[in-house]
Amino acid sequence: MFMVQYSCKCVDDGGWLVCRGGVLLLQIGDKVVYPMHGAGVISGIENCEVLGEGKSYYVLEMPLGNMKVMIPTDNADNVGLRDVIPQQKVDEVREVLEEEPEKPKGSWNKRFHANLDRMKSGDICDVAAVARNLILQDRRRHISSGERRLLDLAKQILVSELVYACDKTPKEVENWLTSVLSANAFAH
């Protein structure tokens, strides 16, 4: 289980991010998932002044989109930061992608908010289910522009984590995702 203790003063100690008392928090190079953003690598820690107050931040480099996200060290556990899934859980993601999509219920706005809430959970299987539902729904009838943006985000989050879990390139993961969804018995 991925645990982050907070209310600690962190320092860079030869590549390890440690807390007062020597408790390991995160190691530089750790691959983690930040819900609603995707997977990235802890590249360091930076001290910044915000509103006159000094704070320490984990620097999370996200390869998709070449983005850097700064997460306050004292809030890392509250934002849902977690380890990338192990290779063994990829089969579970595949099973979710192969399942029958859920029947769309309600207006696009209600579906949008229900899907958004699922994605905020940070669970990769929930993100995979949202991506599956929206991709297969879009094949039957076009989805709204709001749902399209949510689909793009779900795919980005899914691909970013599977890149690390499978040690593959983003293109290889996207091709795998396309082939699994194309083979979905419920896609036609």
Coordinates of C-alpha atoms in Angstrom, one line a residue:
M1 CA 0.0 0.0 0.0
F2 CA 1.3 3.5 -0.9
M3 CA 1.4 5.6 2.2
V4 CA 2.4 9.3 2.5
Q5 CA 2.8 10.9 5.8
Y6 CA 2.1 14.6 6.0
S7 CA 3.0 17.5 8.2
C8 CA 6.6 16.7 7.7
K9 CA 9.6 18.8 6.7
C10 CA 11.1 17.0 3.7
V11 CA 14.6 17.2 2.4
D12 CA 16.4 15.7 -0.5
D13 CA 18.9 13.2 0.9
G14 CA 20.8 11.6 -1.9
G15 CA 17.8 10.9 -4.1
W16 CA 15.4 9.9 -1.3
L17 CA 12.7 12.2 -0.1
V18 CA 12.7 11.7 3.7
C19 CA 10.6 13.0 6.5
R20 CA 11.9 14.2 9.9
G21 CA 12.7 11.1 11.9
G22 CA 13.9 9.2 8.7
V23 CA 10.5 7.9 7.6
L24 CA 10.6 7.3 3.8
L25 CA 7.9 9.2 1.9
L26 CA 8.7 9.0 -1.8
Q27 CA 11.9 8.3 -3.7
I28 CA 12.9 10.4 -6.6
G29 CA 12.0 8.3 -9.7
D30 CA 8.9 6.7 -8.1
K31 CA 6.1 6.3 -10.6
V32 CA 2.8 7.5 -9.1
V33 CA -0.8 8.3 -10.3
Y34 CA -2.4 11.7 -9.5
P35 CA -6.2 11.3 -10.0
M36 CA -7.7 13.3 -12.8
H37 CA -4.2 14.0 -14.2
G38 CA -2.6 10.6 -14.8
A39 CA 0.7 8.9 -14.1
G40 CA 4.1 10.5 -13.8
V41 CA 7.5 10.3 -12.1
I42 CA 8.5 12.1 -8.9
S43 CA 11.4 14.1 -10.2
G44 CA 12.2 16.1 -7.0
I45 CA 11.0 18.4 -4.4
E46 CA 10.9 22.2 -4.5
N47 CA 10.5 24.8 -1.8
C48 CA 8.3 27.7 -3.0
E49 CA 6.8 30.7 -1.3
V50 CA 3.1 31.0 -1.7
L51 CA 1.3 34.0 -0.2
G52 CA 4.3 34.7 1.9
E53 CA 4.5 31.1 3.3
G54 CA 7.2 28.7 2.4
K55 CA 6.0 25.3 1.3
S56 CA 7.5 22.1 0.0
Y57 CA 6.2 20.5 -3.2
Y58 CA 6.7 17.1 -4.9
V59 CA 7.4 17.7 -8.6
L60 CA 5.6 15.2 -10.7
E61 CA 6.7 15.0 -14.3
M62 CA 3.9 13.7 -16.6
P63 CA 5.2 12.5 -19.9
L64 CA 1.9 12.8 -21.8
G65 CA 1.6 16.5 -22.5
N66 CA 5.1 17.3 -21.1
M67 CA 3.4 18.7 -18.0
K68 CA 4.8 19.2 -14.5
V69 CA 2.5 19.1 -11.5
M70 CA 3.5 20.4 -8.1
I71 CA 1.8 18.7 -5.2
P72 CA 2.2 20.1 -1.6
T73 CA 4.1 17.5 0.4
D74 CA 1.7 18.0 3.3
N75 CA -1.3 17.2 1.1
A76 CA -0.1 14.3 -1.0
D77 CA -2.2 11.7 0.8
N78 CA -5.4 13.9 0.6
V79 CA -5.2 14.3 -3.2
G80 CA -5.2 10.5 -3.7
L81 CA -1.6 10.1 -4.9
R82 CA -1.0 6.4 -5.3
D83 CA 1.4 3.8 -6.9
V84 CA 1.0 2.8 -10.5
I85 CA -0.8 -0.5 -10.8
P86 CA 1.4 -3.6 -11.0
Q87 CA 1.6 -5.5 -14.3
Q88 CA -0.7 -8.2 -12.9
K89 CA -3.6 -5.8 -12.6
V90 CA -3.5 -5.0 -16.3
D91 CA -5.5 -8.2 -16.9
E92 CA -8.2 -6.7 -14.7
V93 CA -8.2 -3.5 -16.8
R94 CA -8.5 -5.6 -19.9
E95 CA -11.5 -7.5 -18.4
V96 CA -13.2 -4.1 -17.7
L97 CA -12.6 -3.0 -21.3
E98 CA -14.1 -6.3 -22.6
E99 CA -17.3 -6.1 -20.5
E100 CA -20.6 -5.0 -21.7
P101 CA -20.9 -1.2 -21.6
E102 CA -23.4 0.3 -19.2
K103 CA -26.6 1.6 -20.8
P104 CA -26.5 5.4 -21.0
K105 CA -29.1 6.8 -18.5
G106 CA -30.4 10.3 -18.3
S107 CA -29.2 13.4 -20.1
W108 CA -25.7 13.9 -21.3
N109 CA -25.2 16.3 -18.4
K110 CA -26.1 13.7 -15.8
R111 CA -24.0 11.1 -17.5
F112 CA -21.1 13.5 -17.6
H113 CA -21.2 14.2 -13.9
A114 CA -21.6 10.5 -13.0
N115 CA -18.6 9.7 -15.2
L116 CA -16.6 12.6 -13.8
D117 CA -17.3 11.3 -10.2
R118 CA -16.1 7.8 -11.2
M119 CA -12.9 9.2 -12.7
K120 CA -12.2 11.3 -9.5
S121 CA -12.0 8.0 -7.5
G122 CA -8.6 7.5 -9.0
D123 CA -9.3 3.8 -9.6
I124 CA -8.0 2.7 -13.0
C125 CA -10.8 0.2 -13.4
D126 CA -13.3 3.0 -13.0
V127 CA -11.4 5.1 -15.5
A128 CA -11.3 2.1 -17.9
A129 CA -15.1 1.7 -17.5
V130 CA -15.7 5.3 -18.3
A131 CA -13.5 5.1 -21.4
R132 CA -15.1 1.9 -22.6
N133 CA -18.6 3.3 -22.1
L134 CA -18.0 6.5 -23.9
I135 CA -16.0 5.0 -26.8
L136 CA -18.6 2.3 -27.5
Q137 CA -21.4 4.8 -27.0
D138 CA -19.8 7.2 -29.5
R139 CA -19.7 4.4 -32.1
R140 CA -23.4 3.9 -31.8
R141 CA -24.4 7.6 -31.7
H142 CA -22.1 10.6 -31.3
I143 CA -21.4 11.8 -27.8
S144 CA -21.7 15.4 -26.7
S145 CA -18.6 17.7 -26.8
G146 CA -18.5 17.6 -23.0
E147 CA -18.4 13.8 -23.0
R148 CA -15.8 13.9 -25.8
R149 CA -13.5 16.0 -23.6
L150 CA -14.1 13.6 -20.7
L151 CA -13.4 10.6 -23.0
D152 CA -10.1 12.3 -24.1
L153 CA -9.1 12.8 -20.4
A154 CA -10.1 9.2 -19.5
K155 CA -8.0 7.8 -22.4
Q156 CA -5.0 10.1 -21.4
I157 CA -5.2 8.9 -17.7
L158 CA -5.5 5.3 -18.8
V159 CA -2.7 5.4 -21.3
S160 CA -0.4 7.3 -18.9
E161 CA -0.7 4.6 -16.2
L162 CA -0.6 1.6 -18.5
V163 CA 2.6 3.0 -20.1
Y164 CA 4.4 2.6 -16.7
A165 CA 2.5 -0.6 -15.7
C166 CA 3.4 -2.4 -19.0
D167 CA 6.7 -0.7 -19.8
K168 CA 5.4 0.3 -23.2
T169 CA 5.3 3.4 -25.3
P170 CA 2.1 5.5 -25.4
K171 CA 1.5 4.5 -29.0
E172 CA 1.8 0.8 -28.1
V173 CA -0.7 1.3 -25.3
E174 CA -3.1 3.2 -27.5
N175 CA -2.9 0.5 -30.1
W176 CA -3.6 -2.2 -27.5
L177 CA -6.5 -0.2 -26.1
T178 CA -8.0 0.2 -29.6
S179 CA -7.6 -3.6 -30.4
V180 CA -9.2 -4.6 -27.1
L181 CA -12.2 -2.3 -27.6
S182 CA -12.5 -3.3 -31.3
A183 CA -12.7 -6.9 -30.2
N184 CA -15.3 -6.1 -27.5
A185 CA -18.3 -8.4 -28.3
F186 CA -20.7 -5.6 -27.4
A187 CA -19.1 -3.0 -29.8
H188 CA -21.3 -3.9 -32.7

